[in-house]
XYZ file of C-alpha atoms in Angstrom:
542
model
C 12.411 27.133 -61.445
C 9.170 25.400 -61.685
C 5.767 26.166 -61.232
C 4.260 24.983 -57.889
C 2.007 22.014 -60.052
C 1.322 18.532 -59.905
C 3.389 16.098 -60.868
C 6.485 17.660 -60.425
C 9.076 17.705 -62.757
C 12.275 16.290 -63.052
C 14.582 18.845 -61.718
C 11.948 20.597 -59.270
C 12.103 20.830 -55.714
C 11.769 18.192 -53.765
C 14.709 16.870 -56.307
C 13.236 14.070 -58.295
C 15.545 11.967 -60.523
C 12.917 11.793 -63.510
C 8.912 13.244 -62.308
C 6.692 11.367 -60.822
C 6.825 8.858 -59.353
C 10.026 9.507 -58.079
C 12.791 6.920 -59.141
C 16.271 5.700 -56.875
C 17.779 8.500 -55.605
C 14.507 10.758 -55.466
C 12.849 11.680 -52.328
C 11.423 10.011 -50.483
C 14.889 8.395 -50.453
C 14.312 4.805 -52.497
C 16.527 1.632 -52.732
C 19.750 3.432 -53.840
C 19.057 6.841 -53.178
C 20.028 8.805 -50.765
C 20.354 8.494 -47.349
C 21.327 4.981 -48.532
C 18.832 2.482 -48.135
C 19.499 -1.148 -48.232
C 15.823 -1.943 -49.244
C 13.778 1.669 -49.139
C 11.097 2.487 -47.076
C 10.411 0.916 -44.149
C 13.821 1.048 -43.245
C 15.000 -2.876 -43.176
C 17.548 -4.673 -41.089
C 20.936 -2.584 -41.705
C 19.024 0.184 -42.720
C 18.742 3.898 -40.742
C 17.328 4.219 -38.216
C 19.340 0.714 -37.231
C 16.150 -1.764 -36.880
C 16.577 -5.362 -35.601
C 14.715 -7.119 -38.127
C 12.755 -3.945 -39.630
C 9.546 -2.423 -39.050
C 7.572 -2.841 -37.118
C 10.463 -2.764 -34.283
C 11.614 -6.393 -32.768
C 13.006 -7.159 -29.842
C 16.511 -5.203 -29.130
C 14.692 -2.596 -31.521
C 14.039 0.730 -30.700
C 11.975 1.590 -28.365
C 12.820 -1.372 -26.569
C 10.187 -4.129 -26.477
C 9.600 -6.583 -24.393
C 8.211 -9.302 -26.665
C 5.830 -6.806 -28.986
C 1.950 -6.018 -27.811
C 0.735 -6.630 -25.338
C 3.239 -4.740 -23.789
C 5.264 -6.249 -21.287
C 6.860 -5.219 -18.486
C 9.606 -2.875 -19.777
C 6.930 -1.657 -22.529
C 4.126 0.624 -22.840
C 2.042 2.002 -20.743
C 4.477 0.679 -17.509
C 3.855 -2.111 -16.213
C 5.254 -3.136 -12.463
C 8.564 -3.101 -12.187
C 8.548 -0.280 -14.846
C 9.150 3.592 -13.679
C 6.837 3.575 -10.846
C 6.283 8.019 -10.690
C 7.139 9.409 -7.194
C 4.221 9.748 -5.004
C 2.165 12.669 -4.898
C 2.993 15.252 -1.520
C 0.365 14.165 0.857
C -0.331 11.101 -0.211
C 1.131 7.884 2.164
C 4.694 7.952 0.458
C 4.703 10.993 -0.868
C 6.803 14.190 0.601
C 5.895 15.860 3.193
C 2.752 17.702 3.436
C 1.784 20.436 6.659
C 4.754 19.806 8.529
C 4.094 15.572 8.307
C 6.395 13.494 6.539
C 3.575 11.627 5.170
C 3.725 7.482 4.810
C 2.959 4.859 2.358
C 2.998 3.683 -0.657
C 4.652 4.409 -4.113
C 2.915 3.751 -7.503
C 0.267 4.758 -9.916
C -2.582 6.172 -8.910
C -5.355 8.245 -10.965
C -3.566 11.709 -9.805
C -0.501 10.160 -12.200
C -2.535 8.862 -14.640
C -4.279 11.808 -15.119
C -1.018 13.857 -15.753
C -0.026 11.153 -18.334
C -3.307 10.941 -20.165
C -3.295 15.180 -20.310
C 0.356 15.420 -21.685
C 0.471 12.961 -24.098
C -2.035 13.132 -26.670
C -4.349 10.307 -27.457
C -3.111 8.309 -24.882
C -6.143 6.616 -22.930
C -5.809 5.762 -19.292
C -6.342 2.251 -19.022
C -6.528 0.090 -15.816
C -2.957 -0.379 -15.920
C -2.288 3.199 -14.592
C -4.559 2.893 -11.818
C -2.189 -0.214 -10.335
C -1.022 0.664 -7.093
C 3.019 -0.778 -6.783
C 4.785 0.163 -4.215
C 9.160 0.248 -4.658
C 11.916 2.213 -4.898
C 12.060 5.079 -7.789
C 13.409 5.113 -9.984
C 14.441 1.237 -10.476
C 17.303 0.422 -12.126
C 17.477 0.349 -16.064
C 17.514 -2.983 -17.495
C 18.405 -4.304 -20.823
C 15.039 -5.300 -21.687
C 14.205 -1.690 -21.395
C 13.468 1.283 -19.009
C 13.191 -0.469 -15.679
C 12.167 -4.068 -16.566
C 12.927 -6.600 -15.026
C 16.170 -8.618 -16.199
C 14.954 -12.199 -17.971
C 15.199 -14.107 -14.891
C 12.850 -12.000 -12.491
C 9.341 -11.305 -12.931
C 6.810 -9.012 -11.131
C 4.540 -9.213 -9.443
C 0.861 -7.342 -8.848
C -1.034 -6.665 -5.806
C -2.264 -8.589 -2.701
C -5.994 -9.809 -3.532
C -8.432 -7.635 -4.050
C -12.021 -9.729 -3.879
C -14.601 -7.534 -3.844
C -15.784 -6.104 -7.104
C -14.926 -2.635 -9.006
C -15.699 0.335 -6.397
C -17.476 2.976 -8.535
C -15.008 6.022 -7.781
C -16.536 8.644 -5.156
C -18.042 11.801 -6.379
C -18.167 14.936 -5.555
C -15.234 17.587 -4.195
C -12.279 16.458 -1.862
C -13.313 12.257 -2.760
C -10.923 11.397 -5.342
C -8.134 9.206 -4.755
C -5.044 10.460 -2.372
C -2.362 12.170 -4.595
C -4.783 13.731 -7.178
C -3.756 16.994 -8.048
C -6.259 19.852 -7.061
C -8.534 18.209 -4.395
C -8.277 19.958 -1.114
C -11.826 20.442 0.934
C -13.620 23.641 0.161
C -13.936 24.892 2.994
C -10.374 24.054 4.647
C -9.152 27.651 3.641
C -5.923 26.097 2.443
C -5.224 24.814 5.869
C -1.865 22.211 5.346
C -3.443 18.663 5.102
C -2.640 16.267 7.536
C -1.900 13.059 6.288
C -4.325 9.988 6.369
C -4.618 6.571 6.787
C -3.788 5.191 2.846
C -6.113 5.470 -0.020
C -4.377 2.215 -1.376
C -3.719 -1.106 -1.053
C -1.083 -1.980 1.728
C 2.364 -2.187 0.422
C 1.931 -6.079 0.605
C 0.925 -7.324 -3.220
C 0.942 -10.902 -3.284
C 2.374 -13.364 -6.022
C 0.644 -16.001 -7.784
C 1.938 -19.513 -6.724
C 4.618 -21.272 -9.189
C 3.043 -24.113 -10.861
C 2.852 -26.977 -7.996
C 3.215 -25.039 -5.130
C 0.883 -23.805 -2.438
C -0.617 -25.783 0.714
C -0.394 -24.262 4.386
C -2.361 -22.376 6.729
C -2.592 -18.981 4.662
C -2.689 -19.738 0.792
C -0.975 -16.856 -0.951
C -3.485 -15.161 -2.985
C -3.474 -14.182 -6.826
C -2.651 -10.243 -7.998
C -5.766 -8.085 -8.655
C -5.701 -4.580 -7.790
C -9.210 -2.908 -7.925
C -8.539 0.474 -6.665
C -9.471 2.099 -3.265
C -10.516 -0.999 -1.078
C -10.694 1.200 2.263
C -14.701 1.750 3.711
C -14.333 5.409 4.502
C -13.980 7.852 2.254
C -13.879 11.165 2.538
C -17.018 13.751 2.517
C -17.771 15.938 -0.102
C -18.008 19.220 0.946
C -17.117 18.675 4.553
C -16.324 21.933 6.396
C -13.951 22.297 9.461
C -15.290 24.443 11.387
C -19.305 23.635 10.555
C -17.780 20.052 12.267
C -16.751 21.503 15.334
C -20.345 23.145 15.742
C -21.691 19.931 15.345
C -19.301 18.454 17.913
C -19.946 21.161 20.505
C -23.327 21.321 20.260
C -23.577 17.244 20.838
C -21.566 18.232 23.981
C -23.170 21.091 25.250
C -25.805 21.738 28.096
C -26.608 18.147 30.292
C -26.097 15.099 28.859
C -24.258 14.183 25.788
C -25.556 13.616 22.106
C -23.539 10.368 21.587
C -25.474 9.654 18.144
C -24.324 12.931 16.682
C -20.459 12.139 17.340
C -21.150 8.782 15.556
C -22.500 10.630 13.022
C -19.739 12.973 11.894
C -16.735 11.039 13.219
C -18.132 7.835 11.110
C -18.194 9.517 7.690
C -14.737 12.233 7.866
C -11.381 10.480 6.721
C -8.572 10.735 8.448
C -7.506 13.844 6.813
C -10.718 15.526 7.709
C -11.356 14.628 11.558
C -7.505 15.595 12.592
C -7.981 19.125 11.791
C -10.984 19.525 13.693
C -8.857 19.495 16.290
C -7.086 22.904 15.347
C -10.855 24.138 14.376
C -12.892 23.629 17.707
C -9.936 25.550 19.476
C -10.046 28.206 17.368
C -13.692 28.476 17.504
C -14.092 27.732 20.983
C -10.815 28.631 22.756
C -11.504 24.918 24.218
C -9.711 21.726 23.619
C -11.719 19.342 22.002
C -9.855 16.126 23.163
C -10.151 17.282 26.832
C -14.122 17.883 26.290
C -14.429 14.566 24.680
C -12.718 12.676 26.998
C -15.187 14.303 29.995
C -18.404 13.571 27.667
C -17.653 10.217 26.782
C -16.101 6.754 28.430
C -15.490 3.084 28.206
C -14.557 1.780 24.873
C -16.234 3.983 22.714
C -14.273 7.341 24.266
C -10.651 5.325 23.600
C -12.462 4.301 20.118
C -13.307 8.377 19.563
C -9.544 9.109 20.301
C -8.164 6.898 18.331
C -9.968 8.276 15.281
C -8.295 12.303 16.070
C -5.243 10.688 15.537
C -2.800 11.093 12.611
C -1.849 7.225 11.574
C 1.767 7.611 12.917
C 0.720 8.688 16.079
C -1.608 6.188 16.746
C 0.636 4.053 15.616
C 3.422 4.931 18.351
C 0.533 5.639 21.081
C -0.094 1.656 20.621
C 3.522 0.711 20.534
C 4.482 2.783 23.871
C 0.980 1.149 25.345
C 2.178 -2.281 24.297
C 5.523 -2.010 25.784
C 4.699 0.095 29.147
C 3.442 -1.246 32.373
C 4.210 -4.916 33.535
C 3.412 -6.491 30.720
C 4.659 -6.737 27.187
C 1.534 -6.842 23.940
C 4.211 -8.152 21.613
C 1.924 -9.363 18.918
C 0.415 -5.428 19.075
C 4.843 -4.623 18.194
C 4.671 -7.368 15.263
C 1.618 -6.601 13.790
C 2.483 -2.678 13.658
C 5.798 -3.189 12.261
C 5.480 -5.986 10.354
C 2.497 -4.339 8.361
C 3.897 -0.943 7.773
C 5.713 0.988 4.844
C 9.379 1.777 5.292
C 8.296 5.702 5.228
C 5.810 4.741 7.812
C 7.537 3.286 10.593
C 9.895 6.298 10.115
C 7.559 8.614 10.848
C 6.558 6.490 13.666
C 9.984 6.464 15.137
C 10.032 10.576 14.691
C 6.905 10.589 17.001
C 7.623 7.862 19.147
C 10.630 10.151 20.401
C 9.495 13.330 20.295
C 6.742 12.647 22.394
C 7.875 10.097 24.236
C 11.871 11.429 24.440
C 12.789 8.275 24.355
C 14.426 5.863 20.760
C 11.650 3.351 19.807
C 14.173 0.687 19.344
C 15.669 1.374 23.106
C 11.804 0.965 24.107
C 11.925 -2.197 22.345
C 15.584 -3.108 24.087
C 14.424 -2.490 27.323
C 11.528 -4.523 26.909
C 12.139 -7.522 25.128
C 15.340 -9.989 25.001
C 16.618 -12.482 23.014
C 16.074 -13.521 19.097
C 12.527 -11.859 19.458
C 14.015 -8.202 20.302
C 16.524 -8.610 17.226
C 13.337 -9.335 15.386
C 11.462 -6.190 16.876
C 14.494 -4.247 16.058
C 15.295 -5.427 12.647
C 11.449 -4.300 11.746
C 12.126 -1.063 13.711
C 14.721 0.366 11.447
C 12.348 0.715 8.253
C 14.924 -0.426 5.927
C 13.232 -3.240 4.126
C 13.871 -3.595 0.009
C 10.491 -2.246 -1.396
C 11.163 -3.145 -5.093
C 8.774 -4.888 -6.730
C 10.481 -7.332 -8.827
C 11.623 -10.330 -8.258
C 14.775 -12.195 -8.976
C 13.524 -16.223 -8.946
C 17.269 -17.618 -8.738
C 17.976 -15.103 -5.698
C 14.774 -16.615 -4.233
C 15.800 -20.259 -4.141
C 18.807 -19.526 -2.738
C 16.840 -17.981 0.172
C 14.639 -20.620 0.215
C 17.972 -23.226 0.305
C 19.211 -20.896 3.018
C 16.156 -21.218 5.072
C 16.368 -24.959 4.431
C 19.887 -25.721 5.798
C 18.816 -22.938 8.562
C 16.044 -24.885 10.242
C 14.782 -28.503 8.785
C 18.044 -29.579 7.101
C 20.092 -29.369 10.358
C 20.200 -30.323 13.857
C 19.149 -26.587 15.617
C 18.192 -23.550 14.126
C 19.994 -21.099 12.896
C 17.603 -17.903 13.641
C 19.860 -15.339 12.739
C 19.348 -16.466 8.852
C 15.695 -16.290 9.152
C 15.763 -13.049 10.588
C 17.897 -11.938 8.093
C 15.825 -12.902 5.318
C 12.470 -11.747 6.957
C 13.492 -8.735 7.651
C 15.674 -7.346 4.547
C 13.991 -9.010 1.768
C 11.082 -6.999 -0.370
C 7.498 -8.556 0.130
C 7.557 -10.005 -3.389
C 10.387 -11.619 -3.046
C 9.970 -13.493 -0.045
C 6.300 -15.029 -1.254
C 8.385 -16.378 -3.941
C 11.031 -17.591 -1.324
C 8.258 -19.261 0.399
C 6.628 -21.097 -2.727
C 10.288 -22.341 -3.739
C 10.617 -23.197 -0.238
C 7.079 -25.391 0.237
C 8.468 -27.152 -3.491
C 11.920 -27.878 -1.865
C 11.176 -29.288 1.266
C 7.184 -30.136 1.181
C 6.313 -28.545 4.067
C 4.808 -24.495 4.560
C 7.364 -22.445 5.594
C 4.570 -21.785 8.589
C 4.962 -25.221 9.600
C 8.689 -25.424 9.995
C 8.792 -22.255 12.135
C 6.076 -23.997 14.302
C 8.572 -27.160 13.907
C 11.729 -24.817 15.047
C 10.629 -22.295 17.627
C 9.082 -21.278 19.835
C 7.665 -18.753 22.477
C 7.584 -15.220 21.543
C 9.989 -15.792 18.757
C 7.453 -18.258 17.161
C 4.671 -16.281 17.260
C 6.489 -13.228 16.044
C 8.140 -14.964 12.977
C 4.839 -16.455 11.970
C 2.694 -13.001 12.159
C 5.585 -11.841 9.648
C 5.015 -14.754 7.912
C 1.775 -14.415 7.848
C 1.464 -10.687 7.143
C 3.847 -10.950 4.100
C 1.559 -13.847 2.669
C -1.504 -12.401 2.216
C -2.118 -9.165 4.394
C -6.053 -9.000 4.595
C -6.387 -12.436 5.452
C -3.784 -11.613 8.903
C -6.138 -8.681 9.930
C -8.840 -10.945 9.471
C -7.679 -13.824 11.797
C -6.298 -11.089 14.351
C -9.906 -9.544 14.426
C -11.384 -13.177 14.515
C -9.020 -14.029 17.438
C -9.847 -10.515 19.502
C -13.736 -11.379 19.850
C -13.718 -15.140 20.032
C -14.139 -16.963 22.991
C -15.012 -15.057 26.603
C -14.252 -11.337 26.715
C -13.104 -8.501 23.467
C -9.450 -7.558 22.939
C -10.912 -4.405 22.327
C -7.653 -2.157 22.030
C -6.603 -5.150 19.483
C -9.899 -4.343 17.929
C -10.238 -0.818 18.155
C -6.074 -0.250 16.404
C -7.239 -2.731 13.532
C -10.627 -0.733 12.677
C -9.564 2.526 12.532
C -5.810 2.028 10.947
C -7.398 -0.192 8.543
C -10.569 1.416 7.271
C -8.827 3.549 4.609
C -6.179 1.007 3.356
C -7.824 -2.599 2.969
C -10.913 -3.444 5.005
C -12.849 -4.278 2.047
C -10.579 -7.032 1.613
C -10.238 -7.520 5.177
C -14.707 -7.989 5.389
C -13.775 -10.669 2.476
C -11.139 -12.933 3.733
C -13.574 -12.799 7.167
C -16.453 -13.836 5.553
C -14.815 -16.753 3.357
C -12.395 -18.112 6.923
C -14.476 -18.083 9.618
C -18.291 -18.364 7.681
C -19.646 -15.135 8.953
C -19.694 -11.758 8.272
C -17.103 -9.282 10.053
C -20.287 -6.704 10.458
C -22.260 -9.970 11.962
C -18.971 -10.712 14.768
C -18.877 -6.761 15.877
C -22.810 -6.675 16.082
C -22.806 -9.516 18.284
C -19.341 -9.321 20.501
C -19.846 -5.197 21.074
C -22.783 -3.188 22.302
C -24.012 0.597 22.674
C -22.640 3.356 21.083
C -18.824 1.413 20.821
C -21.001 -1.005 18.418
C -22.230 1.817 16.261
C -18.930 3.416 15.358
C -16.939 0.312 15.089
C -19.763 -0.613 12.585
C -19.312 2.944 10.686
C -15.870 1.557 10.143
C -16.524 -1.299 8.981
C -18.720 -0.251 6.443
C -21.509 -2.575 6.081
C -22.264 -6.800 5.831
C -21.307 -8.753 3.275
């Protein structure tokens, strides 16, 4: 036994072969020793643990790489296409929350990133865990590592996000949806009801291939800045102070219009539905009943939109659309070509319960021909939502569109609807830049070439929608206040679904189409108090 001293001696503990420093078969083990080394420390190729090429790790190394740093997609921290984390409950996508399955959209978000950061130590969140990617979860393994994408598909980010970095909202109850341990103050743990998306729409959009591009709606480059909605919600907002404020604007003669504007145009989603809940309890009086006495025209059907959940709105519109003589079948595309899987589940749950009747034997009823198999191919919510792509898979769509319309005499629409309708966003923008490079022409213009009626304008708004998402809204809004007379249920749906998912975006792609500001169109096409609140939603000029 040896004194605890420095350098140890030969035959101390750690075992040393002759002092210091330590010779082959010391420790730490050396070329020779023990565990057997075939060149020391770093462990080499053939060494333990097995390396591919030594230290530090290579490709088909351990952990996997994807190429070394930067880290790819496979690598560290995740990338799209990686392990997207389950949604938080409450959040569009997540589970359900208060008795609503709630509806949206997978991905990182700072709630997630805010776990990571906390459980893994020095780990810094970077802007890659504030990505929003919607897909299925967990995606499969792939050799490349944990959920990459296999070498011939690549992912892809989000739709375009133009405006600049949003500073994130202070104060209680305004961080993103999902964060853990942000419910109002004063809510008294009521259940929250869920909200129009604090995200992107499930619609990212994929850079062009080399060569490609041309047509009517461009498909725009990946950038994700973070919330790109105009309302957020209020710090420190309080249920039932609300309904005071509501019944006093509504109480005695006359009606204090300015003071509904006022609370309605600054609550989220998640805070003006339970106000509903809060004025009866305070009142014993039903505050859509009051408000629809006080107020009229298109600023009381713009006030009930905004007390409703996003699903039922959603199905209001749809059973409004399809009732009565008529048939608003771009109102069915753009609802169900625009929403989440999860979403137009839930809408289908309300849709019959209130309405005791399927959504899809509305839709039957209603429509006929290649168009209804459209309508009901988007009805069943059963689109692929993973995010990465497989490029061969998406030139044989593209060839199968091809010998579907141009390359034969007819059209086969049964193939496009196929494709529309089952294939993940992603994957069909790359099916339609493979398909511009095959054939030359925008996969816009061959459906104008192919069809037509209800079925052309139906495949085109899916089209369209998939392409670039913001820039659809934008021409639907544009096409609801041009000319003589508003569309004002068109414009009303598109204000208030939109103001907490993309209408940042949405103000953007106006601005750069049609050369004036979105703020500048509602300022001039609306008037009175209808003006004011559409303009709360908005969110300002640009």
């Amino acid at each position: 036994m040896s004194y605890p001293g420095y350098p140890p001696q030969a035959g101390a503990y750690p075992p040393q072969a002759a002092g210091y420093p330590s010779q082959p078969g010391a420790y730490p083990p050396q070329a020779g020793g023990y565990p057997q080394q075939p060149g020391g420390y770093p462990p080499q190729a053939g060494g333990y643990p097995p390396q591919a090429g030594g230290y530090p790790p290579q490709a088909g190394g351990y952990p996997p790489q994807a190429g070394g740093f930067p880290p790819q997609a496979g690598g560290f921290p995740p990338q799209a296409g990686g392990y997207p984390p389950a949604p938080p409950q409450g959040s569009w996508g997540g589970g359900p929350a208060g008795g609503y399955p709630t509806i949206g959209l997978g991905g990182y978000n700072t709630g997630m990133a805010n776990q990571i950061s906390s459980g893994i130590a020095g780990f810094s969140q970077t802007p890659f865990m504030l990505d929003q990617a919607s897909g299925g979860y967990p995606p499969a393994a792939q050799p490349s590592g944990l959920g990459a994408p296999s070498p011939n598909q690549q992912s892809y980010g989000l739709y375009p996000q133009p405006g600049g970095n949003m500073q994130p909202p202070q104060g209680p109850g305004m961080g993103y949806p999902g964060q853990p341990g942000q419910p109002m103050p004063a809510y008294g743990g009521a259940a929250p009801t869920p909200g129009y998306t604090k995200a992107p729409s499930p619609n990212p959009s994929m850079p062009a291939y080399g060569g490609g591009g041309g047509g009517t709606m461009p498909i725009a480059p990946p950038v994700n800045r973070g919330y790109r909605g105009s309302i957020n919600d209020f710090p420190g907002a309080d249920q039932l102070k609300d309904a005071e404020v509501l019944r006093k604007a509504m109480k005695g003669f006359g009606t204090d219009e300015q003071a509904i504007i006022d609370l309605l145009g600054s609550r989220s989603n998640r805070q003006r539905v339970p106000l509903l809940r809060a004025y009866k309890t305070a009142y014993g009086k039903d505050l859509i009943k009051d408000l629809h006495s006080e107020l009229s025209g298109d600023f009381r059907k713009l006030v009930m939109a905004t007390l409703k959940t996003p699903a039922e709105f959603d199905a209001s519109e749809l059973h409004s659309a399809i009732k009565g003589a008529g048939t608003d079948e771009a109102c069915l595309i753009e609802i169900l070509s625009s929403r989440s899987n999860a979403e137009i589940k839930e809408i289908n749950r309300i849709y019959k319960q209130e309405h005791k009747k399927s959504l899809e034997d509305a839709i039957s009823g209603d429509t006929s021909g290649h168009f209804r198999r459209l309508l009901i191919s988007l009805a069943q919510g059963n689109r692929d939502e993973r995010e990465t792509v497989d490029v061969s898979l998406a030139q044989q769509d593209a060839q199968a569109l091809y010998a579907a319309g141009e390359n034969k005499l007819g059209t086969d629409e049964s193939k496009f609807n196929a494709i529309l309708c089952a294939r993940s966003k992603p994957h069909l923008r790359a099916v339609f830049v493979q398909y511009q490079q095959m054939c030359g022409r925008d996969i816009e213009k061959s459906i104008n070439r192919e069809m037509s009626g209800d079925l052309e304008s139906g495949m085109l708004a899916v089209v369209k929608c998939i392409k670039n998402t913001p820039a659809y809204f934008a021409e639907r809004l544009y096409k609801a206040m041009k000319g003589a007379g508003t569309k004002d249920t068109t414009l009303i749906r598109i204000m208030v679904t939109r103001s907490e998912v993309d209408m940042l975006d949405i103000r953007q792609e106006y601005v750069k189409n049609y050369g004036k500001s979105l703020y500048t169109h509602i300022s001039g096409d609306t008037s009175g108090d209808y003006k004011k609140l559409l303009l709360k939603f908005c969110g300002g000029s640009d």
